[in-house]
Short mmCIF file of C-alpha atoms and ligand atoms in Angstrom, two decimals:
data_model
loop_
_atom_site.label_atom_id
_atom_site.label_comp_id
_atom_site.label_asym_id
_atom_site.label_seq_id
_atom_site.Cartn_x
_atom_site.Cartn_y
_atom_site.Cartn_z
CA MET A 1 -7.63 9.32 26.82
CA ARG A 2 -6.75 6.22 28.78
CA GLN A 3 -3.17 5.72 29.73
CA SER A 4 -1.84 2.15 29.56
CA LYS A 5 -1.13 1.23 33.18
CA PRO A 6 2.59 0.66 33.16
CA PRO A 7 4.14 -1.70 32.81
CA LEU A 8 2.33 -2.94 29.72
CA HIS A 9 2.60 -6.71 29.82
CA VAL A 10 4.60 -7.92 26.84
CA ALA A 11 5.67 -11.55 26.79
CA LEU A 12 9.20 -11.89 25.41
CA ASP A 13 11.02 -15.14 24.82
CA ARG A 14 14.69 -14.26 24.45
CA ARG A 15 15.60 -17.73 23.23
CA SER A 16 13.06 -17.67 20.42
CA ARG A 17 14.16 -17.23 16.80
CA VAL A 18 11.29 -14.80 16.33
CA PRO A 19 12.77 -11.28 16.31
CA MET A 20 12.01 -9.15 19.37
CA ASN A 21 10.09 -6.55 17.40
CA ARG A 22 7.78 -9.27 16.03
CA GLN A 23 7.24 -10.63 19.54
CA ILE A 24 6.35 -7.17 20.89
CA TYR A 25 4.08 -6.54 17.93
CA ALA A 26 2.29 -9.91 18.36
CA SER A 27 1.87 -9.47 22.09
CA ILE A 28 0.28 -6.01 21.78
CA ARG A 29 -1.80 -7.07 18.78
CA ASP A 30 -3.20 -10.04 20.72
CA ALA A 31 -3.97 -7.83 23.73
CA ILE A 32 -5.92 -5.45 21.47
CA ARG A 33 -7.77 -8.28 19.73
CA ALA A 34 -8.72 -9.86 23.07
CA GLY A 35 -9.94 -6.51 24.39
CA ARG A 36 -7.27 -6.39 27.12
CA LEU A 37 -6.06 -3.08 25.68
CA ALA A 38 -9.13 -0.93 25.24
CA ALA A 39 -9.81 1.50 22.40
CA ARG A 40 -8.09 4.89 22.78
CA THR A 41 -5.61 3.55 25.34
CA ARG A 42 -2.29 5.34 25.02
CA LEU A 43 0.65 2.96 24.63
CA PRO A 44 3.82 3.70 26.57
CA ALA A 45 6.33 5.87 24.73
CA SER A 46 8.72 3.71 22.71
CA ARG A 47 11.63 4.92 24.83
CA VAL A 48 9.85 3.88 28.03
CA LEU A 49 8.77 0.46 26.78
CA ALA A 50 12.27 -0.16 25.39
CA ARG A 51 13.73 0.55 28.82
CA ASP A 52 11.13 -1.64 30.58
CA LEU A 53 11.83 -4.55 28.24
CA SER A 54 15.60 -3.98 27.96
CA VAL A 55 15.52 -3.81 24.19
CA SER A 56 16.63 -1.11 21.79
CA ARG A 57 14.23 1.72 21.04
CA THR A 58 14.38 0.83 17.32
CA THR A 59 12.97 -2.58 18.20
CA VAL A 60 9.91 -1.02 19.86
CA VAL A 61 9.54 1.56 17.09
CA LEU A 62 9.46 -1.25 14.51
CA ALA A 63 6.74 -3.07 16.47
CA TYR A 64 4.67 0.13 16.77
CA GLU A 65 5.11 0.88 13.09
CA GLN A 66 3.86 -2.58 12.17
CA LEU A 67 0.83 -2.19 14.46
CA GLU A 68 0.11 1.17 12.90
CA ALA A 69 0.55 -0.11 9.35
CA GLU A 70 -2.02 -2.85 10.09
CA GLY A 71 -4.47 -0.41 11.67
CA TYR A 72 -4.32 -1.55 15.33
CA ILE A 73 -2.97 1.75 16.61
CA THR A 74 -2.63 5.33 15.41
CA GLY A 75 0.36 7.54 16.07
CA ARG A 76 -0.36 11.19 16.80
CA ARG A 77 3.09 12.69 16.61
CA SER A 78 4.12 14.02 20.00
CA ALA A 79 0.86 12.88 21.69
CA GLY A 80 1.92 9.23 21.39
CA SER A 81 0.36 6.05 19.99
CA PHE A 82 -3.25 5.09 20.74
CA VAL A 83 -5.24 1.90 20.37
CA GLU A 84 -7.73 2.20 17.49
CA ASP A 85 -11.45 1.86 18.03
CA LEU A 86 -12.04 -1.52 16.34
CA PRO A 87 -15.12 -3.71 15.94
CA LEU A 88 -13.75 -6.46 18.16
CA GLU A 89 -16.57 -8.94 17.43
CA SER A 90 -15.33 -9.18 13.84
CA LEU A 91 -11.82 -10.05 15.10
CA ALA A 92 -13.08 -12.98 17.23
CA PRO A 93 -11.80 -16.40 16.14
CA ARG A 94 -14.07 -17.91 13.52
CA ASN A 95 -16.05 -21.05 14.12
CA ARG A 96 -13.48 -23.64 13.06
CA ALA A 97 -15.95 -26.42 12.40
CA ARG A 98 -17.84 -24.30 9.92
CA SER A 99 -14.83 -23.07 8.00
CA ALA A 100 -12.90 -26.37 7.91
CA LEU A 101 -11.81 -27.39 4.42
CA ASP A 102 -12.11 -30.94 3.18
CA PRO A 103 -8.71 -32.68 2.78
CA SER A 104 -8.27 -32.09 -0.95
CA GLN A 105 -9.17 -28.41 -0.63
CA GLU A 106 -6.88 -28.13 2.32
CA GLN A 107 -4.00 -29.56 0.30
CA VAL A 108 -4.52 -26.95 -2.43
CA ALA A 109 -4.69 -24.12 0.12
CA ARG A 110 -1.65 -25.41 2.03
CA ARG A 111 0.43 -25.62 -1.13
CA LEU A 112 -0.39 -22.02 -1.98
CA VAL A 113 0.50 -20.86 1.52
CA ALA A 114 3.81 -22.76 1.34
CA LEU A 115 4.67 -21.25 -2.07
CA ALA A 116 3.87 -17.73 -0.93
CA ARG A 117 5.93 -18.21 2.19
CA GLN A 118 8.94 -19.44 0.22
CA ALA A 119 8.63 -16.48 -2.13
CA ALA A 120 8.38 -13.87 0.56
CA GLY A 121 11.96 -14.18 1.83
CA PRO A 122 12.40 -12.35 5.11
CA PRO A 123 9.13 -10.87 6.39
CA HIS A 124 8.82 -7.28 5.25
CA VAL A 125 5.31 -6.67 4.01
CA HIS A 126 3.73 -3.41 5.25
CA ALA A 127 6.35 -2.46 7.80
CA ALA A 128 8.04 0.92 7.68
CA PRO A 129 11.57 1.33 6.23
CA VAL A 130 14.32 -0.70 7.90
CA PRO A 131 18.02 -0.11 7.17
CA PHE A 132 19.38 -2.30 4.35
CA ARG A 133 16.03 -3.82 3.37
CA ILE A 134 16.29 -4.58 -0.33
CA GLY A 135 13.99 -3.41 -3.08
CA GLU A 136 12.82 -0.33 -1.26
CA PRO A 137 13.19 3.16 -2.77
CA ALA A 138 13.75 6.33 -0.70
CA LEU A 139 10.09 6.87 0.08
CA ASP A 140 10.81 9.98 2.15
CA LEU A 141 12.25 11.71 -0.93
CA PHE A 142 9.21 11.08 -3.11
CA PRO A 143 7.45 14.39 -3.95
CA ALA A 144 4.32 13.34 -2.09
CA ARG A 145 2.68 16.78 -2.04
CA LEU A 146 3.04 17.23 -5.76
CA TRP A 147 1.62 13.75 -6.29
CA ALA A 148 -1.32 14.47 -3.98
CA ARG A 149 -2.04 17.66 -5.92
CA LEU A 150 -2.02 15.89 -9.30
CA TYR A 151 -4.12 13.07 -7.94
CA SER A 152 -6.77 15.27 -6.36
CA LYS A 153 -6.91 17.41 -9.49
CA GLN A 154 -7.86 14.28 -11.44
CA THR A 155 -10.57 13.32 -9.00
CA ARG A 156 -12.03 16.86 -8.98
CA ARG A 157 -12.06 17.19 -12.73
CA SER A 158 -13.16 13.74 -13.55
CA ALA A 159 -16.76 13.37 -12.45
CA GLY A 160 -18.50 10.97 -14.78
CA SER A 161 -16.81 8.45 -17.00
CA PRO A 162 -13.51 7.96 -15.07
CA LEU A 163 -15.58 6.65 -12.18
CA GLY A 164 -16.62 3.67 -14.30
CA TYR A 165 -14.69 0.50 -15.09
CA GLY A 166 -12.37 2.03 -17.68
CA GLY A 167 -10.90 0.11 -20.58
CA VAL A 168 -9.10 -3.21 -20.23
CA GLY A 169 -5.40 -2.69 -20.91
CA GLY A 170 -5.38 0.64 -19.08
CA TYR A 171 -5.81 4.36 -19.63
CA LEU A 172 -4.83 4.92 -23.24
CA PRO A 173 -2.89 8.20 -22.78
CA LEU A 174 -0.77 6.47 -20.10
CA ARG A 175 -0.21 3.48 -22.38
CA ALA A 176 1.01 5.94 -25.04
CA ALA A 177 3.25 7.77 -22.54
CA ILE A 178 4.81 4.46 -21.45
CA ALA A 179 5.32 3.38 -25.07
CA ASP A 180 7.19 6.67 -25.73
CA TYR A 181 9.22 6.28 -22.57
CA VAL A 182 10.41 2.71 -23.16
CA ARG A 183 11.04 3.36 -26.85
CA SER A 184 13.36 6.24 -26.05
CA THR A 185 15.06 5.00 -22.88
CA ARG A 186 15.15 1.22 -23.40
CA ALA A 187 14.96 0.80 -27.19
CA VAL A 188 11.80 -1.28 -26.79
CA ASN A 189 9.88 -1.80 -30.04
CA THR A 190 6.27 -1.06 -29.27
CA SER A 191 3.13 0.89 -29.96
CA ALA A 192 0.61 1.94 -27.31
CA ASP A 193 -1.75 -0.94 -28.04
CA GLN A 194 0.93 -3.46 -27.05
CA VAL A 195 1.24 -1.87 -23.60
CA ILE A 196 -0.96 -3.50 -20.94
CA ILE A 197 -1.07 -1.57 -17.66
CA THR A 198 -1.04 -3.94 -14.71
CA ARG A 199 -1.00 -3.82 -10.94
CA GLY A 200 2.77 -3.99 -10.66
CA ALA A 201 5.21 -6.37 -12.31
CA GLN A 202 3.70 -9.13 -10.22
CA GLN A 203 0.37 -9.00 -12.02
CA ALA A 204 2.17 -8.76 -15.35
CA ILE A 205 3.91 -12.07 -14.54
CA HIS A 206 0.52 -13.58 -13.61
CA LEU A 207 -0.98 -12.52 -16.93
CA ALA A 208 1.98 -13.96 -18.84
CA VAL A 209 1.50 -17.25 -17.02
CA ARG A 210 -2.21 -17.29 -17.90
CA VAL A 211 -1.54 -16.61 -21.55
CA LEU A 212 1.64 -18.57 -22.18
CA LEU A 213 1.73 -21.61 -19.88
CA ALA A 214 -0.18 -24.85 -19.47
CA PRO A 215 0.22 -27.04 -16.36
CA GLY A 216 3.35 -29.17 -16.62
CA ASP A 217 5.17 -26.73 -18.95
CA ARG A 218 8.82 -26.21 -18.09
CA VAL A 219 10.08 -22.74 -17.20
CA TRP A 220 13.69 -21.60 -16.88
CA VAL A 221 14.26 -19.34 -13.90
CA GLU A 222 17.52 -17.68 -12.89
CA ASP A 223 19.28 -19.30 -9.92
CA PRO A 224 19.61 -17.37 -7.65
CA GLY A 225 16.56 -15.39 -8.72
CA TYR A 226 13.30 -13.66 -7.93
CA LEU A 227 11.36 -16.16 -5.86
CA THR A 228 7.99 -14.47 -6.31
CA ALA A 229 8.15 -15.17 -10.04
CA ARG A 230 9.16 -18.78 -9.35
CA ALA A 231 6.23 -19.20 -6.95
CA ILE A 232 3.79 -17.75 -9.49
CA PHE A 233 4.99 -20.26 -12.09
CA GLN A 234 4.70 -23.11 -9.61
CA SER A 235 1.27 -22.02 -8.44
CA ALA A 236 0.12 -22.42 -12.06
CA GLY A 237 1.43 -25.99 -12.15
CA ALA A 238 4.54 -25.23 -14.23
CA ALA A 239 7.74 -27.25 -13.70
CA VAL A 240 10.43 -24.77 -12.73
CA VAL A 241 13.97 -25.44 -13.98
CA PRO A 242 16.61 -23.42 -12.07
CA VAL A 243 19.34 -22.24 -14.47
CA PRO A 244 22.53 -20.86 -12.88
CA VAL A 245 23.77 -17.34 -13.57
CA ASP A 246 27.36 -16.10 -13.77
CA ALA A 247 28.96 -12.71 -14.42
CA GLU A 248 27.43 -12.71 -17.94
CA GLY A 249 23.89 -13.42 -16.74
CA LEU A 250 21.82 -16.57 -17.29
CA ILE A 251 23.94 -19.43 -18.65
CA VAL A 252 21.88 -20.16 -21.75
CA SER A 253 23.79 -23.33 -22.65
CA ASP A 254 22.95 -24.72 -19.21
CA GLY A 255 19.27 -24.05 -19.75
CA MET A 256 19.42 -25.74 -23.12
CA ALA A 257 21.12 -28.78 -21.58
CA ARG A 258 18.60 -29.01 -18.70
CA ALA A 259 15.33 -28.27 -20.50
CA PRO A 260 15.74 -27.65 -24.24
CA ARG A 261 11.99 -27.67 -24.81
CA ALA A 262 11.05 -25.31 -22.00
CA ARG A 263 8.09 -23.08 -22.87
CA LEU A 264 9.31 -19.93 -21.12
CA ALA A 265 12.51 -18.34 -19.80
CA TYR A 266 12.18 -15.72 -17.05
CA VAL A 267 15.18 -13.35 -16.98
CA ALA A 268 16.26 -9.95 -15.65
CA PRO A 269 18.94 -9.16 -18.27
CA SER A 270 19.55 -5.48 -17.39
CA HIS A 271 20.23 -6.20 -13.75
CA GLN A 272 20.07 -9.81 -12.62
CA PHE A 273 18.26 -10.19 -9.30
CA PRO A 274 19.93 -10.54 -6.85
CA LEU A 275 23.57 -10.86 -8.03
CA GLY A 276 23.49 -7.86 -10.35
CA ALA A 277 25.04 -9.16 -13.60
CA THR A 278 24.19 -7.47 -16.89
CA MET A 279 23.50 -10.11 -19.51
CA THR A 280 26.09 -9.90 -22.28
CA LEU A 281 25.12 -9.40 -25.90
CA ALA A 282 26.33 -12.91 -26.80
CA ARG A 283 24.06 -14.45 -24.16
CA ARG A 284 21.11 -12.26 -25.20
CA LEU A 285 21.48 -13.36 -28.80
CA ALA A 286 21.82 -17.02 -27.76
CA LEU A 287 18.66 -16.78 -25.64
CA LEU A 288 16.66 -15.15 -28.43
CA GLU A 289 17.95 -17.66 -30.95
CA TRP A 290 16.90 -20.57 -28.70
CA ALA A 291 13.46 -19.02 -28.12
CA SER A 292 12.77 -18.43 -31.78
CA ARG A 293 14.07 -21.86 -32.84
CA SER A 294 12.16 -23.79 -30.18
CA GLY A 295 8.99 -21.69 -30.07
CA ALA A 296 9.62 -20.65 -26.46
CA TRP A 297 8.81 -17.29 -24.86
CA VAL A 298 11.10 -14.97 -22.93
CA LEU A 299 9.77 -12.94 -20.02
CA GLU A 300 12.08 -9.95 -19.57
CA ASP A 301 11.74 -8.39 -16.10
CA ASP A 302 13.21 -4.87 -16.22
CA TYR A 303 12.38 -3.95 -12.64
CA ASP A 304 15.01 -1.37 -11.63
CA SER A 305 17.26 -0.51 -14.56
CA GLU A 306 16.45 3.23 -14.37
CA PHE A 307 18.99 3.32 -11.56
CA ARG A 308 22.12 2.61 -13.56
CA TYR A 309 25.27 4.27 -12.27
CA ALA A 310 27.69 3.36 -15.05
CA GLY A 311 26.34 5.13 -18.15
CA PRO A 312 22.79 5.41 -19.45
CA PRO A 313 20.13 2.66 -19.11
CA LEU A 314 20.83 -0.29 -21.37
CA ALA A 315 18.86 -1.29 -24.42
CA SER A 316 16.35 -4.00 -23.67
CA LEU A 317 16.41 -7.62 -24.78
CA GLN A 318 13.00 -7.02 -26.35
CA GLY A 319 14.57 -4.42 -28.66
CA LEU A 320 16.91 -7.07 -30.10
CA ASP A 321 14.13 -9.58 -30.71
CA THR A 322 13.16 -9.92 -34.36
CA ALA A 323 10.95 -12.99 -33.88
CA GLU A 324 8.48 -11.42 -31.39
CA ARG A 325 9.16 -13.95 -28.65
CA VAL A 326 9.72 -11.47 -25.78
CA VAL A 327 7.21 -10.13 -23.25
CA TYR A 328 8.78 -7.11 -21.54
CA ILE A 329 7.77 -6.15 -18.00
CA GLY A 330 8.32 -2.84 -16.21
CA THR A 331 7.17 -1.44 -12.88
CA PHE A 332 6.69 1.92 -11.15
CA SER A 333 7.31 0.33 -7.74
CA LYS A 334 10.95 1.45 -7.67
CA THR A 335 10.80 4.68 -9.66
CA MET A 336 7.63 5.92 -7.90
CA PHE A 337 6.56 3.88 -4.85
CA PRO A 338 5.46 0.25 -4.34
CA ALA A 339 1.98 1.06 -3.00
CA LEU A 340 1.08 2.69 -6.32
CA ARG A 341 0.71 -0.86 -7.71
CA LEU A 342 1.24 0.15 -11.32
CA GLY A 343 3.42 -1.69 -13.81
CA TYR A 344 3.12 -2.84 -17.39
CA ALA A 345 3.61 -5.68 -19.80
CA ILE A 346 4.64 -4.94 -23.38
CA VAL A 347 3.51 -7.86 -25.46
CA PRO A 348 4.01 -9.04 -29.04
CA SER A 349 1.07 -7.85 -31.20
CA ALA A 350 -0.05 -11.42 -31.75
CA LEU A 351 -0.56 -11.85 -27.99
CA ALA A 352 -2.25 -8.52 -27.23
CA ASP A 353 -5.83 -9.84 -27.39
CA ALA A 354 -4.99 -12.82 -25.19
CA PHE A 355 -3.35 -10.56 -22.58
CA LEU A 356 -6.38 -8.26 -22.60
CA ALA A 357 -8.66 -11.26 -22.16
CA ALA A 358 -6.56 -12.56 -19.27
CA GLN A 359 -6.67 -9.14 -17.63
CA ALA A 360 -10.43 -8.91 -18.07
CA LEU A 361 -10.71 -12.12 -16.05
CA VAL A 362 -8.24 -11.14 -13.32
CA ASP A 363 -8.98 -7.57 -12.33
CA HIS A 364 -10.47 -5.87 -15.38
CA VAL A 365 -8.41 -2.69 -15.07
CA ALA A 366 -5.87 -0.89 -12.89
CA PRO A 367 -7.19 2.10 -10.87
CA THR A 368 -7.99 4.95 -13.26
CA PHE A 369 -7.18 8.04 -11.18
CA GLU A 370 -3.70 6.74 -10.36
CA GLN A 371 -3.13 6.14 -14.06
CA MET A 372 -4.34 9.63 -14.99
CA ALA A 373 -2.18 11.28 -12.35
CA LEU A 374 0.82 9.19 -13.39
CA ARG A 375 0.37 10.19 -17.01
CA GLU A 376 0.47 13.85 -16.03
CA PHE A 377 3.45 13.21 -13.74
CA ILE A 378 5.32 11.71 -16.69
CA GLU A 379 4.23 14.21 -19.36
CA ASP A 380 5.04 17.24 -17.21
CA GLY A 381 8.59 16.01 -16.70
CA HIS A 382 8.23 15.21 -12.97
CA PHE A 383 8.93 11.53 -13.51
CA SER A 384 12.25 11.97 -15.31
CA ARG A 385 13.27 14.66 -12.81
CA HIS A 386 12.49 12.40 -9.86
CA VAL A 387 14.34 9.43 -11.39
CA ARG A 388 17.35 11.68 -12.12
CA ARG A 389 17.38 12.98 -8.55
CA MET A 390 17.04 9.50 -7.09
CA ARG A 391 19.79 8.14 -9.31
CA ALA A 392 22.20 10.78 -7.98
CA GLU A 393 21.02 10.23 -4.40
CA TYR A 394 21.30 6.43 -4.63
CA ALA A 395 24.76 6.72 -6.17
CA SER A 396 25.92 8.70 -3.15
CA ARG A 397 24.13 6.37 -0.72
CA GLN A 398 25.83 3.43 -2.36
CA GLU A 399 29.19 5.15 -2.04
CA ALA A 400 28.49 5.79 1.64
CA LEU A 401 27.56 2.14 2.16
CA LEU A 402 30.68 0.85 0.40
CA ALA A 403 32.89 3.24 2.35
CA GLY A 404 31.11 2.18 5.55
CA ILE A 405 31.64 -1.50 4.74
CA SER A 406 35.35 -1.05 4.20
CA ARG A 407 35.65 1.01 7.37
CA GLU A 408 33.27 -0.73 9.81
CA LEU A 409 33.23 -4.27 8.45
CA GLU A 410 36.85 -4.58 7.40
CA GLY A 411 37.92 -8.20 7.32
CA LEU A 412 34.31 -9.36 7.72
CA VAL A 413 32.54 -8.33 4.51
CA HIS A 414 33.65 -7.29 1.04
CA ALA A 415 31.41 -5.78 -1.59
CA ALA A 416 31.90 -4.51 -5.11
CA PRO A 417 29.97 -1.47 -6.42
CA ALA A 418 26.62 -2.33 -8.01
CA GLU A 419 26.41 -0.97 -11.58
CA ALA A 420 22.64 -0.61 -11.19
CA GLY A 421 19.77 -1.04 -8.80
CA MET A 422 19.36 -0.48 -5.10
CA HIS A 423 21.46 -3.09 -3.29
CA VAL A 424 24.96 -4.51 -3.10
CA VAL A 425 26.00 -8.07 -2.36
CA GLY A 426 28.10 -8.18 0.81
CA TRP A 427 30.20 -11.36 0.65
CA LEU A 428 31.14 -12.67 4.07
CA SER A 429 34.89 -13.14 4.34
CA SER A 430 34.55 -16.28 6.46
CA ARG A 431 33.48 -19.06 4.11
CA GLY A 432 31.93 -20.95 7.00
CA ALA A 433 29.80 -17.98 8.14
CA ASP A 434 26.09 -18.68 8.66
CA ALA A 435 24.47 -15.82 6.76
CA ALA A 436 20.93 -16.79 7.82
CA ALA A 437 21.88 -16.70 11.53
CA ILE A 438 23.63 -13.35 11.06
CA SER A 439 20.56 -12.02 9.31
CA ASN A 440 18.31 -13.16 12.19
CA ARG A 441 20.57 -11.51 14.76
CA ALA A 442 20.62 -8.25 12.79
CA ARG A 443 16.84 -8.32 12.37
CA ALA A 444 16.32 -8.68 16.11
CA ASP A 445 18.20 -5.37 16.44
CA GLY A 446 16.22 -3.60 13.72
CA VAL A 447 18.45 -4.11 10.67
CA GLU A 448 17.48 -6.27 7.72
CA ALA A 449 20.39 -7.94 5.92
CA ALA A 450 18.83 -10.69 3.82
CA PRO A 451 20.95 -13.81 3.28
CA LEU A 452 21.67 -14.59 -0.38
CA SER A 453 20.80 -18.21 0.43
CA ALA A 454 17.12 -17.19 0.66
CA TRP A 455 17.12 -16.67 -3.13
CA THR A 456 19.29 -19.59 -4.20
CA MET A 457 17.62 -22.72 -5.52
CA ALA A 458 19.94 -25.51 -6.66
CA ALA A 459 23.37 -23.89 -7.17
CA PRO A 460 25.05 -23.21 -3.79
CA ARG A 461 26.87 -19.88 -3.35
CA PRO A 462 29.36 -18.61 -0.79
CA PRO A 463 27.71 -16.90 2.20
CA ALA A 464 26.58 -13.34 1.51
CA LEU A 465 24.13 -10.68 2.67
CA LEU A 466 22.07 -8.45 0.38
CA LEU A 467 22.30 -4.85 1.54
CA GLY A 468 19.83 -2.30 0.21
CA PHE A 469 21.14 1.27 0.21
CA ALA A 470 18.43 3.34 -1.50
CA ALA A 471 16.23 3.77 1.58
CA VAL A 472 19.04 4.21 4.13
CA ARG A 473 19.41 7.81 5.23
CA PRO A 474 23.09 8.74 5.44
CA ARG A 475 22.89 9.65 9.13
CA THR A 476 21.47 6.24 10.11
CA MET A 477 24.17 4.35 8.19
CA PRO A 478 26.88 4.23 10.93
CA ALA A 479 24.50 2.88 13.60
CA ALA A 480 23.07 0.32 11.18
CA LEU A 481 26.57 -0.84 10.22
CA ALA A 482 27.50 -1.16 13.89
CA ILE A 483 24.49 -3.47 14.43
CA LEU A 484 25.56 -5.49 11.41
CA ARG A 485 29.07 -5.76 12.74
CA ARG A 486 27.80 -7.11 16.07
CA ALA A 487 25.55 -9.58 14.22
CA ILE A 488 28.50 -10.87 12.18
CA ALA A 489 31.06 -10.94 14.99
CA PRO A 490 29.08 -11.03 18.27
CA ARG A 491 32.13 -11.86 20.38
CA ALA A 492 34.41 -9.21 18.90
CA ARG A 493 34.81 -5.91 20.69
C1 PLP B 1 13.05 -8.99 -9.68
C2 PLP B 1 11.85 -8.15 -9.36
N1 PLP B 1 10.90 -8.00 -10.27
C3 PLP B 1 9.82 -7.21 -10.03
C4 PLP B 1 9.66 -6.55 -8.84
C5 PLP B 1 8.54 -5.55 -8.66
O1 PLP B 1 7.35 -6.04 -8.39
P1 PLP B 1 6.05 -5.11 -8.33
O2 PLP B 1 6.01 -4.23 -9.54
O3 PLP B 1 4.95 -6.13 -8.37
O4 PLP B 1 6.09 -4.31 -7.09
C6 PLP B 1 10.58 -6.74 -7.83
C7 PLP B 1 10.35 -6.10 -6.52
O5 PLP B 1 11.01 -6.24 -5.56
C8 PLP B 1 11.72 -7.53 -8.10
O6 PLP B 1 12.67 -7.68 -7.17
#
């Protein structure tokens, strides 16, 4: 093995807004791509590089984890991290002249890049867990061995037909298991043939857009709200109408005043993202009444309601709908793990064929072995056991976070308990605080506290940080809170 000749040259710009871990990552990545760091070279230990660069060890660990997640290096436990053996010719910059787009194509591509960037919020794709990152379950507590056993059992048993394309709509026994599950836990009215298995909630939203929207159609979205959904609507040429939310959820009368003839309303009634309200019955009925009267559709995103701490999961909006105007979306990204890429849309019978047709054009079918293993995981009771365990664990992690906030961030942040989900909203006590700048400072030190402003559209809100608690191990909480405290009050002791 080659040893990197210390010191490894890493260019750091301490005045840059780019977090240190991203700078270290980019510098090493570029050295690998340019061949300056040869295959099988051992990188310095994170502790050593952190000392050489005068940054925290977490910062270097984050950079190494990102490099590993993207395949530039491999970590071999105590032996250290090594540069992968990569086909460098294929990483060489492409011939620009050949790949240049003409101006109209370039405009289309640029618009898509801009929409995706807006939707992404703080950068977090691929990287390993970071304290307080939102939307991330406790991946270390997932029963990975059990899952691997179920999965490999399917692949061993299933020579032949499961290796083919499979049916559009998904693996029928899993569709039936999901229908049973949502009927009993969420009072959703459905049969298995209304369940369309998708690659996560995200693909379910795409299919709904394909089936329900034409360019120029108006769509209500919650403000603040889930920006990925907004970007998907915009990428299809829809006109997005931000509708404010309050403690009762989406303000339906506001939507009706702004865009009475909207074609679609996108809502998360069980647990509004990101403020956390549960939509009241009066608002639910008003929304359904508007949809049925005006011929609009409602897209109900039920992304994390399994984790409800005050009583059992709530009945869905879909279950109240007598006019078949609701498309209900669920995901296994939070209850299982995001990389599984399995979710579902439950569609009115009249739309089932159109959804299947849209899916046939997009990706034909979700991966079959994952679906078969998931069906067994559900039917054998592992799924409900895991969700029950995580609910208890997240409840105690939330308690630890709230106690930590009142102890470590007293006078700086106040937060109320979240009734559901995996994050709390930490309101900054100083009304003039710059949440985005605080978030950048925290990120440079390895903590991700996303500013609420990243998800607001038209209605301004007081400064706040979104703090995920599900993936934060209790013993890392005090150090993470100390970093947050320094980011909020850098001059305080
Ligand atoms: C509001 C909302 N809906 C849906 C999802 C889940 O998306 P997916 O199933 O595509 O992972 C998320 C994930 O963060 C979310 O925040």
